[in-house]
Amino acid sequence: MIGRLEVIEKKYQELQNELAKPEVYNDRNKMKSLSKEASDLEETVHTFHEYQKVLHDIIDTEDMVKDPEMGELAKEELVSLEEQKKNLEEKLEILLIPKDPNDDKNVIVEIRGAAGGDEANIFAGDLYRMYSRYAEKQGFKTELINAEEGEAGGFSQIEFMVKGDGAYSKLKYESGSHRVQRVPETESQGRIQTSTATVLVMPEVEDVNIEINPSDLRIDIYRSSGCGGQGVNTTDSAVRITHLPTNTVVTCQNERSQIQNKEQAMKVLKARLYEQELQRQEQELGTERRNKIGTGNRAEKIRTYNYPQNRVTDHRIGYTTNNLDRIMNGSLDELIEALIEEDQKRKLMGDSNE
């Protein structure tokens, strides 16, 4: 571990030296790139320096234990320093876990009503509001891409983008099947019904990540409908793009112009194709997906929202909280932090088993 930390420390110092050069300072793109790289290493380097100081203090304190006058105080101080050392070692182990290259990216979220008819669509709408409120609390921005409203409310399908630094690192654990247990408004007998909605979270993909041959696309233009407002319904501005080799279909009708809808639809298409490629590669590697929390498969039941008992349970990590009302209002921090901690633990165990 020390060897890896020394390499990172050296790299960080080299970046600091580069950033101090006038030619780099005057090159905005290079300055931004190097600053980002240095920022990613900064916490690890500062923690390493803190760890080195504690190791030095332990050596000095061990010498003081032999002193007749200072011995008892030194023993107490040594216990405290050893605890600090242990905590810093655990923190450094986590910081040394390879970072997901997508963590800092914006995300595209797709929610679909699944089993349960109208109630599933209503629940999909509830999940959309939950994620929108969470994004707002995090200082992220949300942009609606496409929405198909359910007849009784909610959405049969809704796609939106969450923009903000680290959006994917927070929301990437949300992919899968979400189950709700409650008495629907449409239920006259007061019986509890179980319904599901699926969530897919994908990192926004830059052009350099994936190439799409224009000849592989079929683009259809049609008149917008739904929740785009009166303005979008006056022209044929909605766009449907089909990627013929994979039969992947995306639509966008939220923007007022055909050009804007096409741009948004292409973003979603690239994200979907990128996600498919990631899953293919990880299945070939085998171990990576097993070490993760879940597979991101839509069919995998990841969480249950039980309204009568105000309870939320994440089945992947056995986490249960009786704060469903707060969670549905966007207070997801505690749940997401628990998922991040468990993911880190599994990755550390995976490293130790290799």
mmCIF file of C-alpha atoms in Angstrom:
data_model
loop_
_atom_site.group_PDB
_atom_site.id
_atom_site.type_symbol
_atom_site.label_atom_id
_atom_site.label_comp_id
_atom_site.label_asym_id
_atom_site.label_seq_id
_atom_site.Cartn_x
_atom_site.Cartn_y
_atom_site.Cartn_z
ATOM 1 C CA MET A 1 0.000 0.000 0.000
ATOM 2 C CA ILE A 2 2.812 2.411 0.868
ATOM 3 C CA GLY A 3 4.403 1.877 -2.544
ATOM 4 C CA ARG A 4 1.166 2.710 -4.359
ATOM 5 C CA LEU A 5 0.682 5.803 -2.210
ATOM 6 C CA GLU A 6 4.212 7.031 -2.947
ATOM 7 C CA VAL A 7 3.547 6.692 -6.695
ATOM 8 C CA ILE A 8 0.329 8.729 -6.316
ATOM 9 C CA GLU A 9 2.150 11.342 -4.230
ATOM 10 C CA LYS A 10 4.828 11.688 -6.921
ATOM 11 C CA LYS A 11 2.190 12.022 -9.650
ATOM 12 C CA TYR A 12 0.342 14.674 -7.641
ATOM 13 C CA GLN A 13 3.524 16.712 -7.207
ATOM 14 C CA GLU A 14 4.264 16.475 -10.937
ATOM 15 C CA LEU A 15 0.777 17.789 -11.675
ATOM 16 C CA GLN A 16 1.259 20.688 -9.255
ATOM 17 C CA ASN A 17 4.521 21.569 -11.006
ATOM 18 C CA GLU A 18 2.788 21.466 -14.415
ATOM 19 C CA LEU A 19 -0.048 23.670 -13.178
ATOM 20 C CA ALA A 20 2.469 26.292 -12.033
ATOM 21 C CA LYS A 21 3.868 26.720 -15.556
ATOM 22 C CA PRO A 22 2.720 29.911 -17.393
ATOM 23 C CA GLU A 23 2.060 28.053 -20.658
ATOM 24 C CA VAL A 24 -0.342 25.687 -18.863
ATOM 25 C CA TYR A 25 -2.042 28.539 -17.020
ATOM 26 C CA ASN A 26 -2.741 30.228 -20.366
ATOM 27 C CA ASP A 27 -4.150 27.040 -21.920
ATOM 28 C CA ARG A 28 -7.672 26.800 -20.540
ATOM 29 C CA ASN A 29 -8.381 23.229 -21.704
ATOM 30 C CA LYS A 30 -5.084 21.843 -20.429
ATOM 31 C CA MET A 31 -5.478 23.757 -17.167
ATOM 32 C CA LYS A 32 -8.931 22.259 -16.668
ATOM 33 C CA SER A 33 -7.764 18.730 -17.472
ATOM 34 C CA LEU A 34 -4.705 18.837 -15.174
ATOM 35 C CA SER A 35 -6.661 20.518 -12.364
ATOM 36 C CA LYS A 36 -9.262 17.754 -12.514
ATOM 37 C CA GLU A 37 -6.562 15.082 -12.434
ATOM 38 C CA ALA A 38 -4.866 16.736 -9.446
ATOM 39 C CA SER A 39 -8.174 17.180 -7.649
ATOM 40 C CA ASP A 40 -8.900 13.445 -7.978
ATOM 41 C CA LEU A 41 -5.601 12.650 -6.198
ATOM 42 C CA GLU A 42 -5.709 15.406 -3.596
ATOM 43 C CA GLU A 43 -7.650 13.634 -0.824
ATOM 44 C CA THR A 44 -5.503 10.501 -1.138
ATOM 45 C CA VAL A 45 -2.255 12.500 -0.905
ATOM 46 C CA HIS A 46 -3.419 14.587 2.058
ATOM 47 C CA THR A 47 -4.594 11.449 3.873
ATOM 48 C CA PHE A 48 -1.246 9.780 3.151
ATOM 49 C CA HIS A 49 0.583 12.769 4.648
ATOM 50 C CA GLU A 50 -1.622 12.559 7.715
ATOM 51 C CA TYR A 51 -0.866 8.842 7.964
ATOM 52 C CA GLN A 52 2.895 9.463 7.697
ATOM 53 C CA LYS A 53 2.687 12.017 10.518
ATOM 54 C CA VAL A 54 0.847 9.541 12.743
ATOM 55 C CA LEU A 55 3.515 6.870 12.050
ATOM 56 C CA HIS A 56 6.214 9.380 12.997
ATOM 57 C CA ASP A 57 4.326 10.356 16.174
ATOM 58 C CA ILE A 58 3.983 6.681 17.151
ATOM 59 C CA ILE A 59 7.761 6.201 16.967
ATOM 60 C CA ASP A 60 8.388 9.312 19.083
ATOM 61 C CA THR A 61 5.738 8.307 21.634
ATOM 62 C CA GLU A 62 7.110 4.752 21.938
ATOM 63 C CA ASP A 63 10.435 6.283 23.000
ATOM 64 C CA MET A 64 8.634 8.403 25.625
ATOM 65 C CA VAL A 65 6.992 5.335 27.212
ATOM 66 C CA LYS A 66 10.330 4.503 28.833
ATOM 67 C CA ASP A 67 10.497 7.922 30.535
ATOM 68 C CA PRO A 68 9.661 7.598 34.293
ATOM 69 C CA GLU A 69 7.790 10.901 34.376
ATOM 70 C CA MET A 70 6.039 10.846 30.976
ATOM 71 C CA GLY A 71 5.517 7.090 30.632
ATOM 72 C CA GLU A 72 1.840 6.885 31.646
ATOM 73 C CA LEU A 73 0.801 9.855 29.509
ATOM 74 C CA ALA A 74 2.769 8.413 26.600
ATOM 75 C CA LYS A 75 0.932 5.068 26.926
ATOM 76 C CA GLU A 76 -2.436 6.830 26.714
ATOM 77 C CA GLU A 77 -1.268 8.866 23.731
ATOM 78 C CA LEU A 78 -0.009 5.689 22.048
ATOM 79 C CA VAL A 79 -3.448 4.066 22.286
ATOM 80 C CA SER A 80 -4.997 7.133 20.603
ATOM 81 C CA LEU A 81 -2.350 7.183 17.868
ATOM 82 C CA GLU A 82 -2.785 3.482 17.112
ATOM 83 C CA GLU A 83 -6.536 4.069 16.700
ATOM 84 C CA GLN A 84 -5.832 6.976 14.339
ATOM 85 C CA LYS A 85 -3.439 4.779 12.372
ATOM 86 C CA LYS A 86 -6.072 2.055 11.992
ATOM 87 C CA ASN A 87 -8.745 4.526 10.842
ATOM 88 C CA LEU A 88 -6.406 6.143 8.325
ATOM 89 C CA GLU A 89 -5.355 2.751 6.932
ATOM 90 C CA GLU A 90 -9.017 1.856 6.367
ATOM 91 C CA LYS A 91 -9.631 5.210 4.680
ATOM 92 C CA LEU A 92 -6.584 4.815 2.448
ATOM 93 C CA GLU A 93 -7.690 1.325 1.389
ATOM 94 C CA ILE A 94 -10.987 2.791 0.193
ATOM 95 C CA LEU A 95 -9.275 5.723 -1.542
ATOM 96 C CA LEU A 96 -7.037 3.260 -3.405
ATOM 97 C CA ILE A 97 -10.032 1.408 -4.887
ATOM 98 C CA PRO A 98 -9.946 2.147 -8.653
ATOM 99 C CA LYS A 99 -12.417 4.916 -9.388
ATOM 100 C CA ASP A 100 -15.303 4.263 -11.764
ATOM 101 C CA PRO A 101 -14.453 6.450 -14.796
ATOM 102 C CA ASN A 102 -18.148 7.313 -15.161
ATOM 103 C CA ASP A 103 -18.634 8.565 -11.590
ATOM 104 C CA ASP A 104 -18.367 12.269 -12.415
ATOM 105 C CA LYS A 105 -20.699 12.095 -15.406
ATOM 106 C CA ASN A 106 -24.255 13.278 -15.839
ATOM 107 C CA VAL A 107 -26.830 10.491 -15.981
ATOM 108 C CA ILE A 108 -29.829 9.552 -18.066
ATOM 109 C CA VAL A 109 -32.564 7.897 -16.023
ATOM 110 C CA GLU A 110 -35.369 5.854 -17.552
ATOM 111 C CA ILE A 111 -38.359 4.759 -15.445
ATOM 112 C CA ARG A 112 -41.105 2.443 -16.733
ATOM 113 C CA GLY A 113 -44.315 1.260 -15.139
ATOM 114 C CA ALA A 114 -44.099 -2.545 -15.099
ATOM 115 C CA ALA A 115 -46.381 -5.063 -13.338
ATOM 116 C CA GLY A 116 -49.563 -3.606 -11.864
ATOM 117 C CA GLY A 117 -51.259 -1.644 -14.627
ATOM 118 C CA ASP A 118 -52.329 1.884 -13.687
ATOM 119 C CA GLU A 119 -50.824 1.599 -10.208
ATOM 120 C CA ALA A 120 -47.411 0.721 -11.704
ATOM 121 C CA ASN A 121 -47.536 3.878 -13.825
ATOM 122 C CA ILE A 122 -48.553 5.984 -10.821
ATOM 123 C CA PHE A 123 -45.617 4.504 -8.877
ATOM 124 C CA ALA A 124 -43.285 5.329 -11.784
ATOM 125 C CA GLY A 125 -44.430 8.940 -11.400
ATOM 126 C CA ASP A 126 -43.721 8.788 -7.658
ATOM 127 C CA LEU A 127 -40.185 7.542 -8.337
ATOM 128 C CA TYR A 128 -39.645 10.343 -10.860
ATOM 129 C CA ARG A 129 -40.638 12.934 -8.230
ATOM 130 C CA MET A 130 -38.421 11.196 -5.645
ATOM 131 C CA TYR A 131 -35.347 11.386 -7.879
ATOM 132 C CA SER A 132 -36.171 14.947 -8.973
ATOM 133 C CA ARG A 133 -36.367 16.107 -5.358
ATOM 134 C CA TYR A 134 -33.170 14.237 -4.479
ATOM 135 C CA ALA A 135 -31.388 15.884 -7.413
ATOM 136 C CA GLU A 136 -32.605 19.299 -6.270
ATOM 137 C CA LYS A 137 -31.291 18.691 -2.741
ATOM 138 C CA GLN A 138 -27.911 17.688 -4.199
ATOM 139 C CA GLY A 139 -27.721 20.823 -6.324
ATOM 140 C CA PHE A 140 -28.142 18.799 -9.520
ATOM 141 C CA LYS A 141 -30.252 19.935 -12.469
ATOM 142 C CA THR A 142 -32.897 17.742 -14.114
ATOM 143 C CA GLU A 143 -34.029 17.925 -17.738
ATOM 144 C CA LEU A 144 -37.017 16.010 -19.067
ATOM 145 C CA ILE A 145 -36.261 14.093 -22.288
ATOM 146 C CA ASN A 146 -39.396 12.097 -22.977
ATOM 147 C CA ALA A 147 -42.587 11.220 -21.099
ATOM 148 C CA GLU A 148 -45.539 8.973 -21.877
ATOM 149 C CA GLU A 149 -48.285 9.667 -19.364
ATOM 150 C CA GLY A 150 -50.403 6.900 -17.846
ATOM 151 C CA GLU A 151 -54.185 7.078 -18.227
ATOM 152 C CA ALA A 152 -54.751 7.166 -14.446
ATOM 153 C CA GLY A 153 -51.696 9.325 -13.727
ATOM 154 C CA GLY A 154 -47.964 8.842 -13.505
ATOM 155 C CA PHE A 155 -46.029 7.581 -16.498
ATOM 156 C CA SER A 156 -45.854 4.386 -18.493
ATOM 157 C CA GLN A 157 -42.355 5.584 -19.405
ATOM 158 C CA ILE A 158 -40.310 8.670 -18.572
ATOM 159 C CA GLU A 159 -36.721 9.583 -19.407
ATOM 160 C CA PHE A 160 -34.801 12.492 -17.933
ATOM 161 C CA MET A 161 -31.251 13.687 -17.461
ATOM 162 C CA VAL A 162 -29.631 14.568 -14.138
ATOM 163 C CA LYS A 163 -26.752 17.005 -14.546
ATOM 164 C CA GLY A 164 -24.158 17.625 -11.855
ATOM 165 C CA ASP A 165 -20.673 16.676 -10.721
ATOM 166 C CA GLY A 166 -20.803 13.124 -9.372
ATOM 167 C CA ALA A 167 -24.414 12.443 -10.437
ATOM 168 C CA TYR A 168 -23.581 8.937 -11.679
ATOM 169 C CA SER A 169 -21.606 8.080 -8.527
ATOM 170 C CA LYS A 170 -24.762 8.700 -6.477
ATOM 171 C CA LEU A 171 -27.471 7.269 -8.726
ATOM 172 C CA LYS A 172 -25.749 4.291 -10.371
ATOM 173 C CA TYR A 173 -27.085 1.877 -7.741
ATOM 174 C CA GLU A 174 -30.726 2.629 -8.613
ATOM 175 C CA SER A 175 -31.001 0.405 -11.692
ATOM 176 C CA GLY A 176 -33.366 -2.520 -11.266
ATOM 177 C CA SER A 177 -36.945 -3.375 -10.337
ATOM 178 C CA HIS A 178 -38.570 -1.275 -7.583
ATOM 179 C CA ARG A 179 -41.605 -2.795 -5.839
ATOM 180 C CA VAL A 180 -44.381 -0.883 -4.075
ATOM 181 C CA GLN A 181 -46.921 -2.302 -1.599
ATOM 182 C CA ARG A 182 -49.903 -0.046 -0.825
ATOM 183 C CA VAL A 183 -53.626 0.459 -1.239
ATOM 184 C CA PRO A 184 -54.108 2.077 -4.664
ATOM 185 C CA GLU A 185 -56.462 5.022 -5.068
ATOM 186 C CA THR A 186 -58.321 2.894 -7.611
ATOM 187 C CA GLU A 187 -58.905 0.098 -5.045
ATOM 188 C CA SER A 188 -62.411 0.370 -3.576
ATOM 189 C CA GLN A 189 -62.044 -2.577 -1.172
ATOM 190 C CA GLY A 190 -58.964 -1.191 0.619
ATOM 191 C CA ARG A 191 -56.777 -4.125 -0.370
ATOM 192 C CA ILE A 192 -52.997 -3.800 -0.528
ATOM 193 C CA GLN A 193 -51.626 -4.260 -4.038
ATOM 194 C CA THR A 194 -48.071 -5.016 -5.126
ATOM 195 C CA SER A 195 -46.824 -3.251 -8.257
ATOM 196 C CA THR A 196 -43.434 -2.646 -9.833
ATOM 197 C CA ALA A 197 -41.592 -0.062 -11.866
ATOM 198 C CA THR A 198 -38.175 -0.504 -13.467
ATOM 199 C CA VAL A 199 -35.355 2.021 -13.303
ATOM 200 C CA LEU A 200 -32.354 2.206 -15.626
ATOM 201 C CA VAL A 201 -29.517 4.644 -14.851
ATOM 202 C CA MET A 202 -26.947 5.265 -17.599
ATOM 203 C CA PRO A 203 -23.950 7.624 -17.723
ATOM 204 C CA GLU A 204 -24.109 10.334 -20.355
ATOM 205 C CA VAL A 205 -21.766 9.324 -23.160
ATOM 206 C CA GLU A 206 -19.416 11.649 -25.011
ATOM 207 C CA ASP A 207 -18.850 11.236 -28.736
ATOM 208 C CA VAL A 208 -15.411 9.721 -28.128
ATOM 209 C CA ASN A 209 -16.858 6.782 -26.164
ATOM 210 C CA ILE A 210 -19.023 5.252 -28.833
ATOM 211 C CA GLU A 211 -19.416 5.639 -32.572
ATOM 212 C CA ILE A 212 -22.718 5.191 -34.411
ATOM 213 C CA ASN A 213 -22.874 4.660 -38.159
ATOM 214 C CA PRO A 214 -25.595 6.966 -39.577
ATOM 215 C CA SER A 215 -26.600 4.216 -42.014
ATOM 216 C CA ASP A 216 -27.548 2.059 -39.007
ATOM 217 C CA LEU A 217 -30.243 4.535 -37.954
ATOM 218 C CA ARG A 218 -33.888 4.945 -38.941
ATOM 219 C CA ILE A 219 -35.236 8.343 -37.886
ATOM 220 C CA ASP A 220 -38.998 8.983 -37.777
ATOM 221 C CA ILE A 221 -40.578 12.389 -37.208
ATOM 222 C CA TYR A 222 -44.091 12.725 -35.773
ATOM 223 C CA ARG A 223 -46.347 15.108 -33.862
ATOM 224 C CA SER A 224 -45.620 15.484 -30.152
ATOM 225 C CA SER A 225 -48.191 14.573 -27.518
ATOM 226 C CA GLY A 226 -48.285 14.336 -23.746
ATOM 227 C CA CYS A 227 -46.793 16.732 -21.210
ATOM 228 C CA GLY A 228 -44.741 18.941 -23.499
ATOM 229 C CA GLY A 229 -47.178 21.849 -23.330
ATOM 230 C CA GLN A 230 -49.271 23.425 -26.084
ATOM 231 C CA GLY A 231 -46.271 24.716 -28.063
ATOM 232 C CA VAL A 232 -44.809 21.312 -28.862
ATOM 233 C CA ASN A 233 -48.040 19.972 -30.312
ATOM 234 C CA THR A 234 -48.295 22.452 -33.200
ATOM 235 C CA THR A 235 -45.545 20.927 -35.393
ATOM 236 C CA ASP A 236 -44.076 17.548 -36.272
ATOM 237 C CA SER A 237 -41.166 17.911 -33.865
ATOM 238 C CA ALA A 238 -41.059 14.597 -31.977
ATOM 239 C CA VAL A 239 -38.254 12.221 -32.968
ATOM 240 C CA ARG A 240 -38.017 8.436 -32.842
ATOM 241 C CA ILE A 241 -34.618 6.862 -33.601
ATOM 242 C CA THR A 242 -34.170 3.142 -34.199
ATOM 243 C CA HIS A 243 -30.679 1.613 -34.097
ATOM 244 C CA LEU A 244 -31.201 -1.186 -36.611
ATOM 245 C CA PRO A 245 -28.349 -3.588 -35.632
ATOM 246 C CA THR A 246 -29.587 -3.804 -32.011
ATOM 247 C CA ASN A 247 -33.249 -2.819 -32.567
ATOM 248 C CA THR A 248 -32.833 -0.188 -29.848
ATOM 249 C CA VAL A 249 -35.569 2.465 -30.039
ATOM 250 C CA VAL A 250 -35.492 5.885 -28.360
ATOM 251 C CA THR A 251 -37.917 8.780 -28.578
ATOM 252 C CA CYS A 252 -37.830 12.440 -27.567
ATOM 253 C CA GLN A 253 -40.678 14.919 -27.764
ATOM 254 C CA ASN A 254 -40.081 17.327 -24.901
ATOM 255 C CA GLU A 255 -38.171 20.010 -26.814
ATOM 256 C CA ARG A 256 -39.898 22.497 -29.121
ATOM 257 C CA SER A 257 -37.728 21.873 -32.167
ATOM 258 C CA GLN A 258 -37.040 18.751 -34.182
ATOM 259 C CA ILE A 259 -33.285 19.434 -34.030
ATOM 260 C CA GLN A 260 -33.270 19.642 -30.219
ATOM 261 C CA ASN A 261 -35.323 16.466 -29.899
ATOM 262 C CA LYS A 262 -32.950 14.645 -32.245
ATOM 263 C CA GLU A 263 -29.927 15.761 -30.195
ATOM 264 C CA GLN A 264 -31.541 14.548 -26.958
ATOM 265 C CA ALA A 265 -32.607 11.256 -28.546
ATOM 266 C CA MET A 266 -29.052 10.639 -29.771
ATOM 267 C CA LYS A 267 -27.743 11.191 -26.232
ATOM 268 C CA VAL A 268 -30.129 8.537 -24.930
ATOM 269 C CA LEU A 269 -29.252 6.132 -27.758
ATOM 270 C CA LYS A 270 -25.520 6.476 -27.113
ATOM 271 C CA ALA A 271 -26.051 5.921 -23.392
ATOM 272 C CA ARG A 272 -28.092 2.766 -24.027
ATOM 273 C CA LEU A 273 -25.566 1.310 -26.474
ATOM 274 C CA TYR A 274 -22.732 2.165 -24.086
ATOM 275 C CA GLU A 275 -24.547 0.429 -21.212
ATOM 276 C CA GLN A 276 -25.107 -2.659 -23.365
ATOM 277 C CA GLU A 277 -21.403 -2.753 -24.236
ATOM 278 C CA LEU A 278 -20.385 -2.345 -20.577
ATOM 279 C CA GLN A 279 -22.590 -5.267 -19.557
ATOM 280 C CA ARG A 280 -21.181 -7.413 -22.380
ATOM 281 C CA GLN A 281 -17.587 -6.684 -21.321
ATOM 282 C CA GLU A 282 -18.307 -7.274 -17.643
ATOM 283 C CA GLN A 283 -20.017 -10.593 -18.353
ATOM 284 C CA GLU A 284 -16.887 -11.660 -20.227
ATOM 285 C CA LEU A 285 -14.694 -10.626 -17.295
ATOM 286 C CA GLY A 286 -17.052 -12.390 -14.919
ATOM 287 C CA THR A 287 -15.847 -11.203 -11.528
ATOM 288 C CA GLU A 288 -16.573 -7.480 -11.866
ATOM 289 C CA ARG A 289 -20.358 -7.763 -11.896
ATOM 290 C CA ARG A 290 -20.311 -10.325 -9.085
ATOM 291 C CA ASN A 291 -18.372 -7.906 -6.891
ATOM 292 C CA LYS A 292 -20.873 -5.119 -7.576
ATOM 293 C CA ILE A 293 -24.138 -4.494 -5.789
ATOM 294 C CA GLY A 294 -26.546 -6.197 -8.148
ATOM 295 C CA THR A 295 -26.298 -6.454 -11.908
ATOM 296 C CA GLY A 296 -28.366 -3.473 -12.952
ATOM 297 C CA ASN A 297 -30.749 -5.932 -14.633
ATOM 298 C CA ARG A 298 -34.296 -4.597 -14.895
ATOM 299 C CA ALA A 299 -35.684 -7.920 -13.709
ATOM 300 C CA GLU A 300 -33.708 -7.847 -10.475
ATOM 301 C CA LYS A 301 -35.876 -6.748 -7.540
ATOM 302 C CA ILE A 302 -33.694 -4.330 -5.639
ATOM 303 C CA ARG A 303 -36.044 -2.462 -3.296
ATOM 304 C CA THR A 304 -39.512 -2.590 -1.709
ATOM 305 C CA TYR A 305 -41.516 0.483 -0.665
ATOM 306 C CA ASN A 306 -44.121 -0.603 1.922
ATOM 307 C CA TYR A 307 -46.564 2.246 2.523
ATOM 308 C CA PRO A 308 -48.719 0.719 5.335
ATOM 309 C CA GLN A 309 -45.599 0.286 7.493
ATOM 310 C CA ASN A 310 -43.773 3.398 6.178
ATOM 311 C CA ARG A 311 -40.873 1.063 5.403
ATOM 312 C CA VAL A 312 -38.240 0.857 2.662
ATOM 313 C CA THR A 313 -36.053 -2.234 2.273
ATOM 314 C CA ASP A 314 -33.094 -2.558 -0.083
ATOM 315 C CA HIS A 315 -32.804 -6.284 -0.673
ATOM 316 C CA ARG A 316 -29.241 -6.223 -2.015
ATOM 317 C CA ILE A 317 -27.684 -5.101 1.258
ATOM 318 C CA GLY A 318 -30.433 -5.989 3.758
ATOM 319 C CA TYR A 319 -30.966 -2.317 4.605
ATOM 320 C CA THR A 320 -34.328 -1.306 6.121
ATOM 321 C CA THR A 321 -35.564 2.099 7.264
ATOM 322 C CA ASN A 322 -38.960 3.289 8.489
ATOM 323 C CA ASN A 323 -38.632 6.657 6.778
ATOM 324 C CA LEU A 324 -40.484 5.940 3.544
ATOM 325 C CA ASP A 325 -42.227 9.333 3.655
ATOM 326 C CA ARG A 326 -38.882 11.151 3.828
ATOM 327 C CA ILE A 327 -37.311 8.965 1.139
ATOM 328 C CA MET A 328 -40.189 9.580 -1.284
ATOM 329 C CA ASN A 329 -39.603 13.283 -0.665
ATOM 330 C CA GLY A 330 -36.023 12.944 -1.922
ATOM 331 C CA SER A 331 -34.104 12.230 1.306
ATOM 332 C CA LEU A 332 -32.076 9.376 -0.181
ATOM 333 C CA ASP A 333 -28.678 10.276 1.298
ATOM 334 C CA GLU A 334 -28.647 7.681 4.092
ATOM 335 C CA LEU A 335 -29.732 4.877 1.756
ATOM 336 C CA ILE A 336 -27.281 5.808 -0.994
ATOM 337 C CA GLU A 337 -24.402 6.130 1.496
ATOM 338 C CA ALA A 338 -25.191 2.621 2.788
ATOM 339 C CA LEU A 339 -25.032 1.308 -0.787
ATOM 340 C CA ILE A 340 -21.726 3.091 -1.450
ATOM 341 C CA GLU A 341 -20.180 1.678 1.759
ATOM 342 C CA GLU A 342 -21.317 -1.855 0.932
ATOM 343 C CA ASP A 343 -20.014 -1.530 -2.629
ATOM 344 C CA GLN A 344 -16.620 -0.404 -1.307
ATOM 345 C CA LYS A 345 -16.549 -3.318 1.144
ATOM 346 C CA ARG A 346 -17.295 -5.836 -1.605
ATOM 347 C CA LYS A 347 -14.629 -4.369 -3.866
ATOM 348 C CA LEU A 348 -12.067 -4.612 -1.056
ATOM 349 C CA MET A 349 -13.053 -8.241 -0.454
ATOM 350 C CA GLY A 350 -12.813 -8.879 -4.194
ATOM 351 C CA ASP A 351 -9.281 -7.432 -4.254
ATOM 352 C CA SER A 352 -8.252 -9.563 -1.278
ATOM 353 C CA ASN A 353 -9.559 -12.726 -2.954
ATOM 354 C CA GLU A 354 -7.619 -12.180 -6.163
#
